[in-house]
Every structure is written in structure tokens, then in C-alpha cells.
XYZ file of C-alpha atoms in Angstrom:
434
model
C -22.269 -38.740 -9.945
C -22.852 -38.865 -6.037
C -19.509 -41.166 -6.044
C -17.521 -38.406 -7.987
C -19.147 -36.030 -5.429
C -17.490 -37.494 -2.283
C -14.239 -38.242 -4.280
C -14.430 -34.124 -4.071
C -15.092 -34.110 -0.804
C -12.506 -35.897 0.364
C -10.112 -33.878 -1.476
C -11.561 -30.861 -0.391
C -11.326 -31.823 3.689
C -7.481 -33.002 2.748
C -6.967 -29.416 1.443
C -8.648 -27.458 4.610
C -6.724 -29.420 7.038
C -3.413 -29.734 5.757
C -2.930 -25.801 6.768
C -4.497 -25.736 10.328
C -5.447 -29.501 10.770
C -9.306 -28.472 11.221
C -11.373 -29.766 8.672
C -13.607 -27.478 7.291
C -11.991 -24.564 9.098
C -9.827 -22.990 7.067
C -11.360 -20.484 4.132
C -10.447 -19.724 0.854
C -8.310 -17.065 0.531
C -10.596 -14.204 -0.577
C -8.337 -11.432 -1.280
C -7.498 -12.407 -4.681
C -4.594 -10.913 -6.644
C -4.998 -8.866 -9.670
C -3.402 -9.257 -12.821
C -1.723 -6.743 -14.326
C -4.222 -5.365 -16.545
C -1.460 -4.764 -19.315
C -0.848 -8.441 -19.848
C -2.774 -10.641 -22.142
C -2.397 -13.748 -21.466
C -4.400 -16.885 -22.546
C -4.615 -20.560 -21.109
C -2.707 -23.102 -23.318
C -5.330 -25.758 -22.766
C -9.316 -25.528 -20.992
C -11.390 -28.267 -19.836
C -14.662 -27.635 -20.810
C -15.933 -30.015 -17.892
C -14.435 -27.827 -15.245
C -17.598 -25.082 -15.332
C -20.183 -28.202 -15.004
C -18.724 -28.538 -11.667
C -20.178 -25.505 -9.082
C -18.501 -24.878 -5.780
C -22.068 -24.806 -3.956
C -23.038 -28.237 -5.596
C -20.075 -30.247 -4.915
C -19.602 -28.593 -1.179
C -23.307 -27.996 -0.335
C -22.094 -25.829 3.523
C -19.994 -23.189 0.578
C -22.130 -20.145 -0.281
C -19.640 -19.147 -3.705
C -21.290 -20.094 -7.143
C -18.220 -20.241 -8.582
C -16.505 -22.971 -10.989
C -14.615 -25.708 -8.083
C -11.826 -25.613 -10.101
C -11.236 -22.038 -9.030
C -11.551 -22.938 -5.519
C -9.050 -25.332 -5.658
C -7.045 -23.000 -7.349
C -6.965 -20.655 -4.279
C -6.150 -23.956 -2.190
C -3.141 -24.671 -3.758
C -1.460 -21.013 -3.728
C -2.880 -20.536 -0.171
C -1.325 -24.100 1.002
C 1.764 -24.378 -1.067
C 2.623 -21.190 -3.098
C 2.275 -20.392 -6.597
C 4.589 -22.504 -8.786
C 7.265 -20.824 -10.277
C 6.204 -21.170 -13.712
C 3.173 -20.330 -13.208
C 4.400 -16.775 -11.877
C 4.270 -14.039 -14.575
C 7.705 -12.705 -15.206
C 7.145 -8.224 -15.095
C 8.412 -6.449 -18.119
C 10.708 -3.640 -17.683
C 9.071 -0.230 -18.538
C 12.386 1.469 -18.698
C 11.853 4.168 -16.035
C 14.125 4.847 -13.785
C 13.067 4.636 -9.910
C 12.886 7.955 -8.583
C 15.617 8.722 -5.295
C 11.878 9.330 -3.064
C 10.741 5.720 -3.914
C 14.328 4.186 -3.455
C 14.884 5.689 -0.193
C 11.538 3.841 1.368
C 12.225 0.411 0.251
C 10.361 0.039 -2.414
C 11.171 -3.068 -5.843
C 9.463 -0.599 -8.419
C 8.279 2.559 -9.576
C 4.084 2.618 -9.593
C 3.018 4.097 -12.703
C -0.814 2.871 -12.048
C -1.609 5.079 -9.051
C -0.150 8.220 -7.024
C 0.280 7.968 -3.423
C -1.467 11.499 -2.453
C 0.168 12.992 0.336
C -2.882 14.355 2.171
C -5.583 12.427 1.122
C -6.007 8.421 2.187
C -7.966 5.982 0.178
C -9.322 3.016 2.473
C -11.958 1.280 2.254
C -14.463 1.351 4.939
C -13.610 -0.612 7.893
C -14.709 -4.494 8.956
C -15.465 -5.092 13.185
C -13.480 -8.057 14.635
C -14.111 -8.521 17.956
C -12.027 -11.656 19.605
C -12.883 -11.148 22.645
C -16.576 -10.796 23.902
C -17.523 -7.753 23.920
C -17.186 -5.823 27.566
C -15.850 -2.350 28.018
C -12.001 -2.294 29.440
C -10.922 -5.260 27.454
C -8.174 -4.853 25.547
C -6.258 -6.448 22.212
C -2.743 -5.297 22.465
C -1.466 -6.913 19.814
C -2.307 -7.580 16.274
C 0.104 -9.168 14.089
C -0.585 -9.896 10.175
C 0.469 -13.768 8.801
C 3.350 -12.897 6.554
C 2.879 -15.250 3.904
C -1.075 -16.080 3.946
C -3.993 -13.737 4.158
C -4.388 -13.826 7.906
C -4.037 -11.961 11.288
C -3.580 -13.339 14.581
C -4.600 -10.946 17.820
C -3.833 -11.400 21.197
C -6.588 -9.782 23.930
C -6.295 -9.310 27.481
C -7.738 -12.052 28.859
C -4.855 -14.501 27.189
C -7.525 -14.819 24.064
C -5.889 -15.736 21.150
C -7.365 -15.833 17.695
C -6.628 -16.451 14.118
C -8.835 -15.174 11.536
C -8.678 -15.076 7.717
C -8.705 -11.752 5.928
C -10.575 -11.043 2.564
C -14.213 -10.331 1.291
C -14.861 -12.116 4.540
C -13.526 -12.195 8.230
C -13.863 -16.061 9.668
C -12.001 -17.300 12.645
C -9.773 -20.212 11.775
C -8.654 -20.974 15.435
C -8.180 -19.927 18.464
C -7.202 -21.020 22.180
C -6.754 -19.117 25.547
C -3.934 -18.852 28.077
C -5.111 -18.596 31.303
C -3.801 -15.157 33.553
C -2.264 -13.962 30.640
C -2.103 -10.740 29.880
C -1.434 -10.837 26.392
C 1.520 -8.016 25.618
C 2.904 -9.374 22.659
C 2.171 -11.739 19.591
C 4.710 -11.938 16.255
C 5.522 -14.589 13.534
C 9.071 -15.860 12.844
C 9.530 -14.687 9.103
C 8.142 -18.086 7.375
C 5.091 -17.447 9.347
C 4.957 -21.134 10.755
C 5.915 -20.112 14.186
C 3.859 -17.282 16.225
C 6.026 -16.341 19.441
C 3.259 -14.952 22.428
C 4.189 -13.284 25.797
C 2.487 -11.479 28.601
C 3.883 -9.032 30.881
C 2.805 -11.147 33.960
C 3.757 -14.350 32.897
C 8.112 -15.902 32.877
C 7.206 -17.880 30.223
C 6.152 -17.056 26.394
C 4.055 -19.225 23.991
C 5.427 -20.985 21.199
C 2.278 -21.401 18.485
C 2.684 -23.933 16.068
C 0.287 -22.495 12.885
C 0.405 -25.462 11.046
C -0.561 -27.784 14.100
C -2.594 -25.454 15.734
C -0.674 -26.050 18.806
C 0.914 -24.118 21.365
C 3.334 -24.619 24.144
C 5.029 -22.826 27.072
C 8.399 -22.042 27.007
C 10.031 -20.832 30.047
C 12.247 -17.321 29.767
C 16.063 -18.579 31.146
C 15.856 -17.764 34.825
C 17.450 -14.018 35.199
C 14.331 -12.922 32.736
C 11.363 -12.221 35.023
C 8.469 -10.755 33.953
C 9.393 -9.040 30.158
C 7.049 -6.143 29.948
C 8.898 -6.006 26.412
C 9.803 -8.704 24.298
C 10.883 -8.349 20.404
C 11.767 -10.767 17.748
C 14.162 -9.936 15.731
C 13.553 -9.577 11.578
C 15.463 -12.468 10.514
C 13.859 -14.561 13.213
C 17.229 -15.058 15.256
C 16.846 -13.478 18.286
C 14.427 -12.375 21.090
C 15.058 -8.955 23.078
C 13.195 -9.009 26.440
C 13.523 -6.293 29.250
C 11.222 -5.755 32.541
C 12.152 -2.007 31.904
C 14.877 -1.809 34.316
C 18.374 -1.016 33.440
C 18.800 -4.715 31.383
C 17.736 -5.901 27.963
C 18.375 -9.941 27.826
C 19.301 -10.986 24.274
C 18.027 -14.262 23.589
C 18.348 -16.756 20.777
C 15.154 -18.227 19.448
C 16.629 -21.643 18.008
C 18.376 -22.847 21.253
C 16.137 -20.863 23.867
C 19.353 -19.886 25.711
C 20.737 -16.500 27.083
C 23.014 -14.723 24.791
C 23.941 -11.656 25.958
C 23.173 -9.418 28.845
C 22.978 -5.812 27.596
C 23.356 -3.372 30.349
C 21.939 0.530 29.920
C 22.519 3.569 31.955
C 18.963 4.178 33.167
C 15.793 2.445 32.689
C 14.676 1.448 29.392
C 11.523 2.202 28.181
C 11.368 0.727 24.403
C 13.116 -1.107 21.793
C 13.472 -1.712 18.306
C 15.940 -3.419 15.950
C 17.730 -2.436 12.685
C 15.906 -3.799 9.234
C 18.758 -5.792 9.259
C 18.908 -7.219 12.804
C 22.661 -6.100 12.915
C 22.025 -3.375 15.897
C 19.037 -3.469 18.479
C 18.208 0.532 19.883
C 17.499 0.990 23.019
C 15.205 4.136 24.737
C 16.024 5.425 27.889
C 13.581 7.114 29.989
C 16.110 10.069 30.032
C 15.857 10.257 26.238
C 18.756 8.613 25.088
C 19.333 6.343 22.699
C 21.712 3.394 22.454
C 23.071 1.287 19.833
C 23.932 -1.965 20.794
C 25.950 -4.109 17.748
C 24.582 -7.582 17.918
C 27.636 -8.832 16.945
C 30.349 -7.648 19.666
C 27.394 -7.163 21.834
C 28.890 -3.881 22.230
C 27.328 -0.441 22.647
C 28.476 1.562 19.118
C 26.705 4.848 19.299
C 24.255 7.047 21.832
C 22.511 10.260 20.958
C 20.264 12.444 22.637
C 16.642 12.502 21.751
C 16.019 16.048 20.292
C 13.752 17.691 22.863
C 12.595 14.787 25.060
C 11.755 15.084 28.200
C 10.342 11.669 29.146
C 10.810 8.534 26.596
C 7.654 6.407 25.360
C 8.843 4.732 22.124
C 10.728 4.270 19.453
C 10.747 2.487 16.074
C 12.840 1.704 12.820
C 11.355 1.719 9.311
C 11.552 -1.556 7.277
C 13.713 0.287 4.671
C 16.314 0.657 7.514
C 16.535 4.803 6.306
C 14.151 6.185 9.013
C 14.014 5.820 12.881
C 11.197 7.354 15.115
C 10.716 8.429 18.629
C 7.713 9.241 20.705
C 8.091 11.021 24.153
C 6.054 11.028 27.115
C 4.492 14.342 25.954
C 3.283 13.278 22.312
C 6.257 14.472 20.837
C 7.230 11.955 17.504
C 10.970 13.066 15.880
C 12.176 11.459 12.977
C 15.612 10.776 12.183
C 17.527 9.759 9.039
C 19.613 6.703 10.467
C 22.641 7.469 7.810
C 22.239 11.380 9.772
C 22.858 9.702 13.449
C 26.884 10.897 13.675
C 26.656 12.858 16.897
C 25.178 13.346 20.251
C 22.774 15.516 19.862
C 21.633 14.944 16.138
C 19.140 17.401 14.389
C 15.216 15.359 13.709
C 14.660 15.079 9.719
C 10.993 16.296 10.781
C 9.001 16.527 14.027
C 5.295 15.602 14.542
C 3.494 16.971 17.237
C -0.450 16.404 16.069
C -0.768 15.008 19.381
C -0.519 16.223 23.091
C -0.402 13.375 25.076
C 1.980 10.206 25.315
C 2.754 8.212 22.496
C 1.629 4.312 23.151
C 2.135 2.959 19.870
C 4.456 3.932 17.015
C 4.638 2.064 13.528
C 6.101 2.462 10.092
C 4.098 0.530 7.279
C 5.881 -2.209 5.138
C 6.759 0.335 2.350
C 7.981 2.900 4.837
C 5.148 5.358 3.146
C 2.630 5.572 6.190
C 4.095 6.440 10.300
C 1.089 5.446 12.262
C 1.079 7.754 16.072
C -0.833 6.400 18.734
C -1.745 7.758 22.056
C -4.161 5.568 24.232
C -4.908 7.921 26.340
C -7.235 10.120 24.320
C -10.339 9.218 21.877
C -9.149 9.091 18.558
C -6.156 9.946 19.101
C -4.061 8.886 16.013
C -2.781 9.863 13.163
C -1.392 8.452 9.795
C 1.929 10.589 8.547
C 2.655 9.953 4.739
C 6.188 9.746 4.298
C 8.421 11.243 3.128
C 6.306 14.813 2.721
C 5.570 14.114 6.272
C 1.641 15.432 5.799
C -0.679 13.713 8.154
C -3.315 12.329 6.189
C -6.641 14.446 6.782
C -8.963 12.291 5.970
C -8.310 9.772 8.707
C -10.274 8.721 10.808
C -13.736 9.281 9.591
C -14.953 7.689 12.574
C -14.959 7.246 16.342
C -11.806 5.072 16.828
C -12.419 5.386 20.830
C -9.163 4.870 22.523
C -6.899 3.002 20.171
C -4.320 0.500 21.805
C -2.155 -0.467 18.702
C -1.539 -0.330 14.739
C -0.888 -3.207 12.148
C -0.267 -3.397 8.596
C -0.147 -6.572 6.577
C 2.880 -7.468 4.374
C 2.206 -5.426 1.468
C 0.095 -2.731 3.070
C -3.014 -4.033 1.850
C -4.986 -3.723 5.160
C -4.370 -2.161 8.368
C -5.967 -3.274 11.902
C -6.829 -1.176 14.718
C -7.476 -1.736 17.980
C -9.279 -0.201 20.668
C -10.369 0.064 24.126
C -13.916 -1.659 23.024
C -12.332 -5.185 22.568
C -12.894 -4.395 19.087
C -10.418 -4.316 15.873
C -11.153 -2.284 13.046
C -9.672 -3.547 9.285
C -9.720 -1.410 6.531
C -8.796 -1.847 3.378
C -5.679 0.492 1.884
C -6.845 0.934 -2.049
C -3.433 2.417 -2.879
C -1.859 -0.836 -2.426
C -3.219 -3.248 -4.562
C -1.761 -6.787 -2.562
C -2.545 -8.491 0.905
């Protein structure tokens, strides 16, 4: 028996650093996915041996009770994916989508639950804190793994952490940069890449997740200091701009310069299209400009409805909606397909808040707009879409002086940061995945 015992050990320090190369690092994934309670289905074959063996027995450091088999289970999806014939196939129930649910992005109707437009179910929220905890440090950026349940932050003080999300919060890794000001932190699309850069730094990070290594990667010489950098959503490009006049276009594979884009007037944020076909560009004036990422032409400018001084701007994942935030806590939103003049008319303006927008963020379903001002205490708020209702109910508690908003791939959870050095995860009921 002890023989058979460090057979499974072996196998079980194989599993844990194949991901991260850490032994005994890397957790189970704890957010488990539900079966669709409709289905019935039954195992062709059991092994009655397979509840003799106990999780806590066979790896004595685990505190789960549960049947090792299950464990390794979780391994294998986490690690590799579930096999594709092991994936249920849905059955049709007939219904037609509705136009509402099309026009956000989302695969299927939900006939389990109803996404109320003023109230917000979440559960209460779990304390990260990557960074120790002293007042004025900051975690600007929180970006969620897109294929495993994880979420990497990026602090002030060149901190950088990776922690697994589920019944439990560990820390998987981490390393530090030193006089980095971390700015910016976001994984290429397979999630095996996570690209890092600081506003005071002419280099950005290149952090290999399945090494647990990272390297420096100098910015081609005419890109100083990016106080904005963005990576595209298929992974191709990189848009970096000190905020001046010029927005470098940069390709990801080959590290070189692509394009120089040149605006009118400084430029004060940047998003691209769903589709990574345009990049948009906003001027402090208030203006807007499309640049086509093929031609690397400018293809459209419009006027911001209202603005006065720009702050930031954002496109939903459906590639249907496109926010702005002004200097003066303004947030319009526009329907892209809408955009056919200079001075287009806002599907809906927002103005819950009275000082400048810092943060602005559509969820992956294109059903929450998260506002952020850092310059208040609590000083967000959670729009449903498309009724455009801000969510009463939210937040229950003092969120200090929020920095920055992140949802994971399916909506599942959403992070927030704040001036504390502390992230707050709760956990989104209405959406039932990671």
C-alpha cells in the first residue's frame, strides 16, 4: 500500500507542475462546472476501487475528503481541456433568441434565470491583497486567465501575482520588476503569454505562464515611455502611445514597428474593434478617430456628444456598443452601426457620477458597463445593458477609491481594485461559469 501511495504521488507532482513548473503550487480548480440539471446522464462503467482511495490519505498536505479520482479529474480539464467526447452535446429547445440577447453577443437564450435590470446578485466579496498592505499602493491592473480559473494583477511596486480563483484564493506565482510601475497586464488569447508594461519603463514584460518566466522586451526605439499600451483581441498587435499626438502600432509576433498613426491633438485613450479590424482613438478635444488597421488609414471621426475634456473610451465585446467617459464623469454610449456622421446622437448617457471617469469596461456578455472614477470613495457604478439601469444594489460596501474593473471570461467573477492595495472578487450568481 505505501508503494501504491508514492506511485500517486509522483503522479500527482507531474500533474501540478506541468502547468506552472512548481510542484505543489498549482491548485485544483475549485470553481467547478455545473451540469445542466435537465440531463440525465449515467457512467457507462464505475470502479468500485476508486472511493477506497481519499484525496487527504493519498496527499496527506490536501485538506478535500474527496474520492482522488475526482481530483485528478479536475487536473486533467484544468491542464489539458475536456476531451471532446467527453463534452455534452446541448439540445435545442426550439426558442428563438430574442433581438435584446442577439444584439449583446450572446450563443443562447437563458431560460434558467432572468437578468434583473436593477437588482445584482453577487456573492459576497473575497480580499486579495498582492501587495503588502500600506495605504497609497496601488493594483492597476487585473486581468482574468482566459482559459483557466485564474487572475493575474499587476501593483505598483512592479508586484506581479498569479492566483487561482474558486472556493479558495491561493497564489500560484509571482515575481517583481524592479521601478516598475505596473500600468498594464493582458493575456494573448490562448492565455500562455501575459504581455506587462509600466508607464516609466521602454520596455514591456513578456510572461511565459507555462514556464513561469518572464523577460524584457525592449519597445522599438521611437516608443518612449507608453503611458498606454493595448493588445489587440486576436493577439496580433500592440497599440502604445505616451499621450502625445502618436499611437505606434506594433506587431506582437515580430516585435517590430508597423505603423505610425498620427492624430490631430493629444490622445488620451484607446480601444480596438471586437474584431481588431479598426483601433479608436480619444482626443483630449473629444474626438474620435477611426483608424482601419488594414490601410492604416483614418476612416471616420465624430465628435463626442457633449465633451468637454476626454478620459476614456471603450468597445463592447459584441462589437454593437462603444463608450466614452469625459473629464467631467460624463459616460455616452453609442451604437457603432449609428456612427455615420460628425456629430452622432449617444444611444443613452450616464451621468451617476460627477467626477472623471478612470476606468470604463463592458463585461464579456456586453450585459454589465462598469464606470469608474478614482477620484472619489465608492465611486462606481454597474449599468445593466441594454435598459441602461444602474444596478442599485451595488456596492453594499466601502469600495474606498477604486482604481480598475475586471470580469472573467464568462462573467463569473468580477475583481476590484482599490486604493488599499486590496482587490475585491465577487462572485456574479447570474452567470453560472468561470
Amino acid at each position: 500500500m505505501k508503494r501504491k501511495h508514492n506511485v500517486l504521488d509522483t503522479e500527482e507532482s507531474k500533474l501540478s507542475s506541468l502547468l506552472f513548473k512548481r510542484s505543489n503550487k498549482f491548485v485544483e480548480q475549485l470553481d467547478e462546472k455545473k451540469e445542466d440539471e435537465n440531463l440525465d446522464q449515467k457512467p457507462a462503467w464505475i470502479d468500485e476501487d476508486d472511493d477506497n482511495f481519499r484525496t487527504n490519505a493519498v496527499i496527506p498536505k490536501v485538506k478535500s475528503d474527496g474520492p482522488y479520482s475526482l481530483k485528478l479529474k479536475q487536473k486533467f480539464e484544468t491542464l489539458i481541456g475536456t476531451p471532446q467526447w467527453a463534452k455534452i452535446t446541448k439540445v435545442n429547445s426550439g426558442e428563438d433568441d430574442s433581438d435584446i440577447l442577439k444584439s449583446v453577443g450572446h450563443l443562447g437564450k437563458r431560460t434558467s434565470t432572468k437578468f434583473e435590470r436593477k437588482i445584482l446578485e453577487f456573492k459576497g466579496s473575497t480580499k486579495i491583497q498582492p501587495q503588502k498592505a500600506k495605504r497609497g499602493l496601488l493594483v492597476p491592473s487585473i486581468e482574468f486567465h482566459p482559459k483557466v480559473s485564474a487572475v493575474l494583477f499587476g501593483g505598483s511596486t512592479g508586484i506581479v501575482s498569479l492566483y487561482s480563483i474558486g472556493e479558495e484564493e491561493n497564489k500560484l506565482h509571482g515575481f517583481k520588476l524592479k521601478n516598475w510601475f505596473i500600468s498594464s497586464a493582458q493575456f494573448n488569447p490562448d492565455g500562455t503569454v501575459a504581455y506587462i508594461s509600466s508607464k516609466n519603463q521602454h520596455n514591456y514584460c513578456m510572461y511565459d505562464i507555462e514556464k513561469a518566466q518572464s523577460i524584457l522586451v525592449q519597445f522599438p526605439q521611437v516608443v518612449k515611455r507608453p503611458h498606454i499600451f493595448k493588445l489587440s483581441p486576436d493577439g496580433k498587435y500592440f497599440a502604445a502611445t505616451d499621450c502625445f499626438e502618436l499611437v505606434f502600432l506594433i506587431c506582437a509576433k515580430s516585435r517590430e514597428l508597423l505603423r505610425t498613426l498620427k492624430n490631430n491633438t493629444k490622445v488620451q485613450s484607446i480601444t480596438f474593434s471586437n474584431d481588431s479590424k479598426h483601433l479608436y482613438c480619444f482626443n483630449e478635444e473629444g474626438v474620435v478617430t477611426v483608424w482601419d488597421l488594414f490601410t492604416f488609414r483614418s476612416v471616420k471621426k465624430f465628435y463626442d456628444n457633449g465633451c468637454v475634456t476626454a478620459a476614456r473610451i471603450s468597445m463592447s465585446p459584441c462589437g454593437r456598443l462603444l463608450a466614452t467617459g469625459t473629464g467631467e464623469g460624463i459616460v455616452n454610449v453609442y451604437e457603432t452601426a449609428g456612427i455615420t456622421s460628425y456629430n452622432p446622437v449617444p444611444l443613452k448617457t450616464i451621468s451617476n457620477l460627477q467626477t472623471k471617469i478612470t476606468d470604463l469596461k463592458f463585461n464579456p456578455t456586453s450585459e454589465i458597463l462598469s464606470v469608474v472614477s478614482s477620484y472619489y470613495p465608492n465611486a462606481i457604478k454597474l449599468v445593466h445593458i441594454p435598459s441602461y439601469h444602474v444596478f442599485s444594489n451595488f456596492p453594499t460596501q466601502n469600495m474606498d477609491q477604486v482604481e480598475t474593473v475586471s470580469f472573467s471570461p464568462n462573467s463569473g467573477y468580477m475583481a476590484i481594485s482599490n486604493n488599499k492595495s486590496c482587490v475585491n472578487i465577487f462572485r456574479l450568481k447570474h452567470f453560472k461559469n468561470y
